[in-house]
């Protein structure tokens, strides 16, 4: 068994496995080091289980909104069936199939905890406690991802609380769920648990609104929708202190205005910590804290020699599976000497919040575009007011918005809230990445009656119709 490989990849999440795949496709030998499960966070404790929980709940809500279908829905959600399907989707936490895939691309899977020990050197502590030293002829790629951050709340480190892993794999639904953080994870899981039958769900967000990285109207609209379905939303309120009665008694959360909230479980969804603190970066003179900053070739900027790369969550550019995989494909090519650049990270990062209604955005918000000095025009239209939107949603509250760069007359940002808008997002991504002029977009005719017809309405709004 050789211990020298062209490429050593640290972390076999969605990013690391894709680096391995593309590097192998370029004829490079690869060692893929993984300390937990091949597939990483997305497969078992993030994207897959969270969406598996949400989809049946949203399907039920959609049916209940539609006369004709609504009459056929006479029962309640079958919680156990939803949880069972979730378990299927995460392969019952068995990474065997994904490990076999690694074998099928002829990359060597090294199971153990890897640490950088110097230039092109990685030491892996194997399950039996022994160590294996690996050397990279060409490159080491750090793809160690991120984990749930612990916000500075007194008592939090002493109480049992849920993180993304617990909330996505839970076997039972608590009666009262407190959610610390109104970002994507907090919003999706708050709605999932409310729809799974939690009697009380309360989201506490320190910022002004939910989903603060999106257009301001998005968070406000979602808060209104949440309140309508019985989810309490407390914004501009910081959690100060938390206590739990015994090991599994009720949790008491005290906010900065003195309010106390009682829950059976507390979900901490207050951002992510980068997995750079225990991977030996100090042996390269780096501080083991925060993301690993990279250039557009995904090379770690603070390390000379161009042999160290970082891709996916760990570089902090965009904490999304598809963006990590995009970077991974590029890294696999760049190491093989191909000329590639991760420029889309700066102009068009698509993201979908799988709440009901869905929220989908790509490119710049209005504020970001103005901060970049662009001369901006913003147009919007209600998704529920196009025939397709009304047909599928029976919920008039969605909205679509384009941010237009007036000097180039191209779309630089798009946000959609409404039914199935996640599926519409790619059209916007193509328009932005391709720099498609608005004059050309008039010839991209959306089919009637689809929700995509909102594109036509947006162009008409731009024209002043
Ligand atoms: C609840 C939730 C829902 C999400 N939903 C979505 C979604 O719908 N769509 C989307 O695009 N994104 C979603 N995300 C984000 C997505 O999960 C991440 O962006 C993605 O998992 C990052 O992949 P990664 O490979 O970079 O890191 P990870 O998936 O974290 O993988 C890193 C791997 O490295 C391993 N590792 C770490 N340190 C070492 C070491 N020293 N040695 C060996 N191995 C090591 C870990 O065990 C892990 O397997 C969600 C996140 C959460 C929390």
XYZ file of C-alpha atoms and ligand atoms in Angstrom:
518
model
C 0.000 0.000 0.000
C 1.670 3.213 -1.187
C 1.601 6.213 1.107
C 2.345 8.684 -1.642
C -0.561 10.001 -3.706
C -0.856 12.820 -6.215
C -3.655 14.301 -4.146
C -4.691 13.904 -0.511
C -8.197 15.093 0.294
C -9.021 15.742 3.932
C -12.756 15.142 4.442
C -15.087 13.006 2.321
C -18.202 15.159 2.441
C -19.989 16.254 -0.714
C -17.027 18.515 -1.496
C -14.196 16.081 -0.801
C -15.781 13.224 -2.731
C -16.186 15.477 -5.769
C -12.578 16.648 -5.575
C -11.567 12.971 -5.548
C -13.813 12.187 -8.511
C -12.535 14.985 -10.742
C -8.916 14.401 -9.738
C -9.284 10.708 -10.568
C -10.938 11.597 -13.868
C -7.796 13.597 -14.635
C -5.710 10.494 -14.016
C -4.377 11.532 -10.603
C -4.031 9.108 -7.696
C -6.098 10.128 -4.682
C -6.286 9.347 -0.963
C -9.571 10.454 0.596
C -9.352 10.754 4.387
C -12.595 10.617 6.391
C -13.037 10.521 10.161
C -16.820 9.928 10.244
C -19.112 9.081 7.327
C -18.423 9.263 3.623
C -20.943 11.803 2.334
C -20.508 14.255 5.204
C -23.062 16.571 6.738
C -25.334 16.970 3.691
C -26.112 13.281 3.275
C -26.955 12.443 6.879
C -27.568 15.545 9.021
C -28.310 18.493 6.746
C -29.749 18.831 3.215
C -31.109 15.322 2.749
C -32.897 14.683 6.048
C -34.195 18.243 6.338
C -35.743 18.134 2.872
C -37.015 14.596 3.431
C -38.878 15.902 6.484
C -40.276 18.969 4.732
C -41.480 17.609 1.398
C -44.402 15.442 2.622
C -45.509 18.160 5.032
C -45.577 20.762 2.269
C -47.355 18.361 -0.091
C -50.063 17.926 2.524
C -50.380 21.690 3.076
C -50.597 22.248 -0.688
C -53.354 19.651 -1.018
C -55.264 21.244 1.861
C -55.160 24.615 0.098
C -56.658 23.261 -3.108
C -60.429 22.813 -3.270
C -61.150 19.367 -4.646
C -57.967 17.899 -3.250
C -58.637 19.352 0.204
C -61.825 17.339 0.567
C -59.852 14.135 0.087
C -57.491 14.998 2.952
C -59.342 13.817 6.002
C -56.526 12.614 8.236
C -53.518 14.097 9.932
C -49.864 13.772 8.976
C -48.447 10.314 9.708
C -45.390 11.400 11.698
C -43.836 7.948 11.869
C -44.131 7.515 8.105
C -42.407 10.872 7.569
C -39.591 9.907 9.953
C -39.251 6.468 8.335
C -38.950 8.016 4.883
C -36.363 10.442 6.250
C -34.391 7.464 7.559
C -34.507 5.835 4.120
C -33.173 9.018 2.567
C -30.197 9.093 4.902
C -29.555 5.361 4.347
C -30.129 4.786 8.076
C -26.791 6.581 8.593
C -24.965 3.806 6.741
C -22.223 5.183 4.504
C -21.522 1.802 2.901
C -22.992 2.752 -0.504
C -20.982 5.979 -0.656
C -17.815 4.188 0.458
C -18.367 1.676 -2.366
C -18.656 4.559 -4.792
C -15.246 5.842 -3.645
C -13.892 2.373 -4.355
C -15.533 2.417 -7.793
C -13.568 5.522 -8.838
C -10.355 3.856 -7.577
C -9.599 6.483 -4.956
C -8.220 5.111 -1.700
C -10.499 5.716 1.260
C -8.476 6.157 4.447
C -10.764 6.011 7.455
C -9.376 8.077 10.299
C -8.714 11.585 11.528
C -6.264 13.468 9.351
C -3.950 16.295 10.349
C -1.535 18.362 8.338
C 1.969 17.870 9.671
C 3.988 19.983 7.231
C 4.279 20.760 3.526
C 2.363 18.059 1.561
C 2.290 15.838 4.649
C -0.791 14.397 6.349
C -0.879 12.095 9.335
C -3.985 9.978 9.836
C -4.968 8.502 13.187
C -6.750 5.276 12.297
C -9.599 3.675 14.241
C -7.225 1.295 16.065
C -5.140 4.232 17.300
C -2.261 3.606 14.909
C -1.086 6.317 12.549
C -0.497 6.366 8.840
C 1.668 9.026 7.206
C 0.641 10.189 3.759
C 2.555 12.372 1.320
C 1.090 14.327 -1.573
C 3.124 14.634 -4.764
C 0.939 17.483 -6.023
C -1.639 18.802 -3.584
C -3.515 18.533 -0.325
C -7.138 19.649 -0.387
C -8.816 20.568 2.895
C -12.546 19.825 2.697
C -13.280 19.349 6.382
C -16.518 21.327 6.377
C -18.212 23.014 9.306
C -20.251 22.222 12.400
C -22.938 24.020 14.409
C -21.581 27.071 16.230
C -22.294 27.569 19.915
C -23.390 31.188 20.493
C -22.318 32.937 23.710
C -25.368 32.125 25.841
C -24.733 31.553 29.547
C -25.282 27.923 30.468
C -25.456 26.639 26.896
C -22.392 24.455 27.196
C -23.917 22.729 30.240
C -27.405 21.894 28.932
C -28.378 19.246 26.446
C -29.429 21.103 23.320
C -30.088 20.080 19.746
C -27.853 21.002 16.849
C -28.511 20.292 13.164
C -27.631 16.635 13.668
C -30.202 16.107 16.431
C -33.001 18.056 14.784
C -32.648 16.261 11.455
C -32.485 12.754 12.924
C -34.899 13.041 15.869
C -37.145 10.052 16.568
C -39.811 12.032 18.408
C -41.450 15.412 18.055
C -41.205 17.613 21.152
C -44.346 19.431 22.260
C -42.464 22.717 22.671
C -39.469 23.550 20.492
C -37.331 26.640 21.011
C -35.206 27.616 18.033
C -32.190 29.821 18.563
C -31.460 31.495 15.239
C -33.716 32.577 12.388
C -31.452 31.680 9.482
C -32.111 28.967 6.923
C -31.716 25.998 9.277
C -33.816 27.613 12.012
C -36.568 28.617 9.589
C -36.797 25.253 7.818
C -36.776 23.233 11.019
C -39.237 25.528 12.822
C -41.779 24.945 10.074
C -41.009 21.223 9.838
C -41.562 20.650 13.558
C -44.688 22.778 13.688
C -46.125 20.777 10.798
C -45.014 17.536 12.432
C -47.222 18.430 15.363
C -45.177 20.458 17.854
C -47.749 22.515 19.760
C -45.411 25.439 20.369
C -42.509 26.499 18.187
C -40.685 29.737 18.982
C -37.894 31.226 16.888
C -35.574 33.682 18.638
C -33.477 35.811 16.295
C -31.054 38.482 17.508
C -31.113 40.347 14.191
C -33.875 42.573 12.935
C -35.574 39.857 10.905
C -35.551 36.230 9.811
C -33.229 35.242 6.938
C -31.141 38.382 7.270
C -28.973 37.561 4.240
C -31.910 37.812 1.886
C -33.848 40.865 0.708
C -35.423 42.508 3.786
C -38.983 41.830 2.586
C -38.288 38.091 2.519
C -37.781 37.741 6.263
C -40.753 39.968 6.978
C -43.009 37.936 4.704
C -41.824 34.660 6.201
C -42.420 35.929 9.751
C -45.996 36.814 8.780
C -46.525 33.373 7.250
C -45.000 31.679 10.306
C -47.232 33.610 12.697
C -50.272 32.598 10.655
C -49.390 28.959 11.165
C -48.779 29.311 14.874
C -44.988 29.693 14.972
C -43.878 32.490 17.318
C -41.180 34.721 15.886
C -39.194 36.952 18.215
C -36.738 39.167 16.354
C -34.285 41.718 17.741
C -34.107 39.631 20.903
C -30.929 37.991 22.153
C -30.834 34.877 24.323
C -28.887 35.593 27.512
C -29.166 32.462 29.588
C -30.365 28.887 29.362
C -31.076 26.243 32.014
C -32.571 22.789 31.929
C -34.350 21.056 34.771
C -32.365 17.851 35.197
C -31.011 16.029 32.161
C -34.172 15.971 30.089
C -36.586 18.268 31.919
C -37.884 21.508 30.380
C -35.463 24.138 29.066
C -35.815 27.751 30.181
C -34.404 30.377 27.857
C -34.046 33.892 29.226
C -33.892 36.708 26.682
C -32.166 40.084 27.013
C -35.460 41.840 27.765
C -36.163 39.462 30.667
C -38.693 37.311 28.792
C -38.471 33.638 29.703
C -39.421 30.911 27.272
C -40.060 27.301 28.123
C -39.354 24.416 25.790
C -38.922 20.665 25.774
C -36.045 20.943 23.310
C -33.786 23.781 22.282
C -32.421 23.820 18.738
C -29.235 25.852 18.370
C -29.140 27.060 14.779
C -26.970 30.136 15.166
C -24.404 29.741 12.423
C -21.463 27.456 11.758
C -17.936 26.949 13.042
C -15.276 26.012 10.503
C -13.490 22.710 10.987
C -10.024 24.253 10.944
C -9.303 24.088 14.662
C -7.982 20.542 14.860
C -6.411 19.749 11.501
C -2.822 20.820 12.130
C -2.833 24.165 10.292
C -0.575 25.547 13.019
C 2.220 23.347 11.623
C 2.038 25.578 8.539
C 2.091 28.784 10.568
C -1.662 29.421 10.294
C -4.059 30.270 13.110
C -6.425 27.341 13.722
C -9.548 29.469 13.747
C -12.105 30.679 11.214
C -12.335 29.762 7.549
C -9.318 29.008 5.321
C -9.155 31.913 2.930
C -8.586 30.990 -0.684
C -8.138 32.680 -4.057
C -10.257 31.893 -7.105
C -8.141 28.800 -7.800
C -9.130 27.647 -4.286
C -5.508 27.845 -3.112
C -5.048 28.803 0.529
C -3.686 32.324 0.236
C -1.610 32.246 3.429
C 0.418 29.188 2.410
C 3.163 29.621 -0.200
C 3.956 27.036 -2.851
C 0.444 26.560 -4.211
C 0.096 22.996 -2.904
C -2.650 23.574 -0.303
C -6.257 24.027 -1.389
C -9.478 24.447 0.607
C -12.935 23.844 -0.818
C -16.499 23.718 0.459
C -17.788 25.024 3.783
C -14.297 25.179 5.263
C -13.254 28.134 3.097
C -16.293 30.142 4.189
C -17.154 31.349 0.674
C -20.662 29.904 0.424
C -21.855 27.249 2.875
C -23.911 25.296 0.365
C -23.494 21.800 -1.028
C -23.760 22.779 -4.684
C -21.235 25.583 -4.300
C -18.773 23.278 -2.528
C -19.204 20.764 -5.341
C -18.637 23.515 -7.914
C -15.373 24.405 -6.194
C -14.492 20.716 -5.953
C -14.862 20.180 -9.699
C -12.607 23.161 -10.337
C -9.986 22.023 -7.811
C -9.885 18.555 -9.370
C -9.120 20.196 -12.709
C -6.765 22.903 -11.422
C -4.513 20.380 -9.688
C -4.264 18.568 -13.019
C -3.015 21.776 -14.604
C -6.212 23.047 -16.185
C -6.999 26.742 -16.226
C -10.081 27.242 -14.053
C -11.469 29.966 -11.797
C -14.296 29.928 -9.244
C -15.684 33.258 -10.405
C -19.332 32.270 -9.985
C -18.751 32.397 -6.209
C -18.766 36.190 -6.573
C -21.642 36.731 -8.974
C -24.228 33.987 -8.809
C -24.608 31.740 -5.778
C -28.082 30.178 -5.951
C -29.774 29.264 -2.699
C -33.167 27.883 -1.801
C -34.921 27.908 1.553
C -37.276 24.942 1.514
C -40.017 26.514 3.571
C -43.601 26.740 2.326
C -43.681 28.974 0.369
C -40.204 28.372 -1.002
C -37.654 31.139 -1.070
C -35.062 31.186 -3.825
C -32.388 33.769 -4.509
C -29.300 34.189 -6.649
C -26.832 36.996 -7.245
C -26.873 40.331 -5.466
C -29.507 41.797 -3.204
C -30.458 45.385 -3.955
C -28.269 46.613 -1.116
C -25.261 44.548 -2.205
C -25.611 45.848 -5.768
C -25.730 49.451 -4.542
C -22.714 48.825 -2.283
C -20.850 47.678 -5.385
C -21.626 51.030 -6.952
C -24.063 49.723 -9.549
C -26.842 51.901 -10.875
C -29.723 49.692 -9.873
C -33.352 49.307 -10.861
C -35.588 46.949 -8.880
C -38.766 45.440 -10.301
C -41.167 43.082 -8.588
C -44.412 41.192 -9.144
C -46.610 38.919 -7.036
C -46.055 35.245 -7.873
C -49.604 34.453 -6.773
C -50.963 36.938 -9.321
C -49.746 35.038 -12.399
C -52.126 32.350 -13.594
C -49.655 29.531 -12.890
C -48.983 30.816 -9.381
C -52.662 31.018 -8.599
C -53.253 27.550 -10.042
C -50.645 25.680 -8.042
C -50.521 27.688 -4.845
C -53.846 29.188 -3.939
C -51.697 31.485 -1.796
C -51.305 35.014 -3.119
C -48.502 36.108 -0.821
C -45.396 35.254 -2.848
C -43.308 37.813 -4.644
C -40.631 37.874 -7.336
C -38.005 40.554 -7.701
C -35.186 41.321 -10.119
C -32.251 43.613 -9.417
C -31.189 45.118 -12.742
C -27.853 46.732 -13.510
C -29.045 49.711 -15.542
C -25.748 50.440 -17.249
C -25.489 46.937 -18.755
C -29.248 46.228 -18.755
C -28.730 42.782 -17.263
C -30.088 41.002 -14.204
C -27.575 40.895 -11.314
C -29.893 39.545 -8.625
C -33.164 37.669 -8.384
C -35.368 36.635 -5.474
C -38.513 34.559 -5.673
C -40.946 33.583 -2.946
C -43.766 31.296 -3.922
C -44.739 27.818 -5.013
C -42.022 25.733 -6.675
C -39.768 28.764 -7.109
C -36.717 26.652 -6.244
C -37.194 25.028 -9.646
C -37.390 28.449 -11.300
C -34.131 29.653 -9.855
C -31.850 28.109 -12.430
C -33.291 30.340 -15.151
C -32.180 33.348 -13.106
C -28.765 31.796 -12.466
C -28.279 31.296 -16.213
C -29.411 34.863 -16.930
C -26.893 36.244 -14.426
C -23.960 33.955 -15.254
C -24.543 34.445 -18.980
C -25.057 38.210 -18.651
C -28.167 37.803 -20.817
C -29.425 41.271 -21.840
C -33.000 42.096 -20.862
C -33.773 42.654 -24.552
C -32.850 39.021 -25.179
C -34.840 37.785 -22.173
C -38.000 39.037 -23.896
C -37.495 36.198 -26.367
C -37.290 33.573 -23.618
C -41.051 33.060 -23.509
C -42.353 31.339 -20.364
C -44.992 28.682 -20.935
C -48.573 29.428 -19.906
C -49.810 28.745 -17.264
C -46.615 28.175 -15.249
C -45.250 30.070 -12.273
C -42.341 31.034 -14.565
C -44.688 33.486 -16.268
C -43.686 35.844 -13.508
C -40.547 36.458 -15.619
C -42.726 38.087 -18.276
C -44.476 40.187 -15.658
C -41.102 41.330 -14.312
C -39.963 42.377 -17.782
C -43.250 44.217 -18.236
C -42.745 45.927 -14.885
C -39.311 47.037 -16.105
C -40.947 48.464 -19.221
C -43.474 50.304 -17.035
C -46.515 48.237 -18.003
C -29.686 21.518 8.531
C -28.912 21.902 7.300
C -29.545 21.868 6.074
C -28.830 22.191 4.931
N -29.502 22.162 3.746
C -28.839 22.473 2.613
C -29.503 22.437 1.363
O -30.699 22.137 1.276
N -28.795 22.732 0.259
C -27.470 23.081 0.314
O -26.881 23.357 -0.725
N -26.824 23.123 1.487
C -27.463 22.819 2.637
N -26.786 22.835 3.828
C -25.334 23.105 3.818
C -24.561 21.831 3.451
O -24.897 20.806 4.355
C -23.060 22.090 3.489
O -22.765 23.211 2.683
C -22.295 20.887 2.966
O -22.564 19.736 3.729
C -20.782 21.176 3.001
O -20.110 20.085 2.472
P -18.550 19.900 2.768
O -18.151 18.644 2.063
O -17.823 21.137 2.435
O -18.449 19.698 4.340
P -19.046 18.521 5.250
O -20.281 17.954 4.691
O -19.066 19.080 6.629
O -17.952 17.385 5.133
C -16.713 17.480 5.754
C -16.216 16.082 6.037
O -14.896 16.161 6.563
C -14.760 15.211 7.602
N -13.658 15.661 8.438
C -13.589 16.767 9.202
N -12.393 16.853 9.803
C -11.693 15.769 9.409
C -10.375 15.290 9.672
N -9.548 15.963 10.467
N -9.986 14.148 9.091
C -10.812 13.448 8.269
N -12.065 13.869 7.988
C -12.488 15.007 8.536
C -16.117 15.235 8.278
O -16.318 14.056 9.021
C -17.049 15.363 7.092
O -17.440 14.109 6.591
C -27.471 22.549 5.001
C -26.829 22.601 6.241
C -27.541 22.291 7.376
C -26.813 22.331 8.695
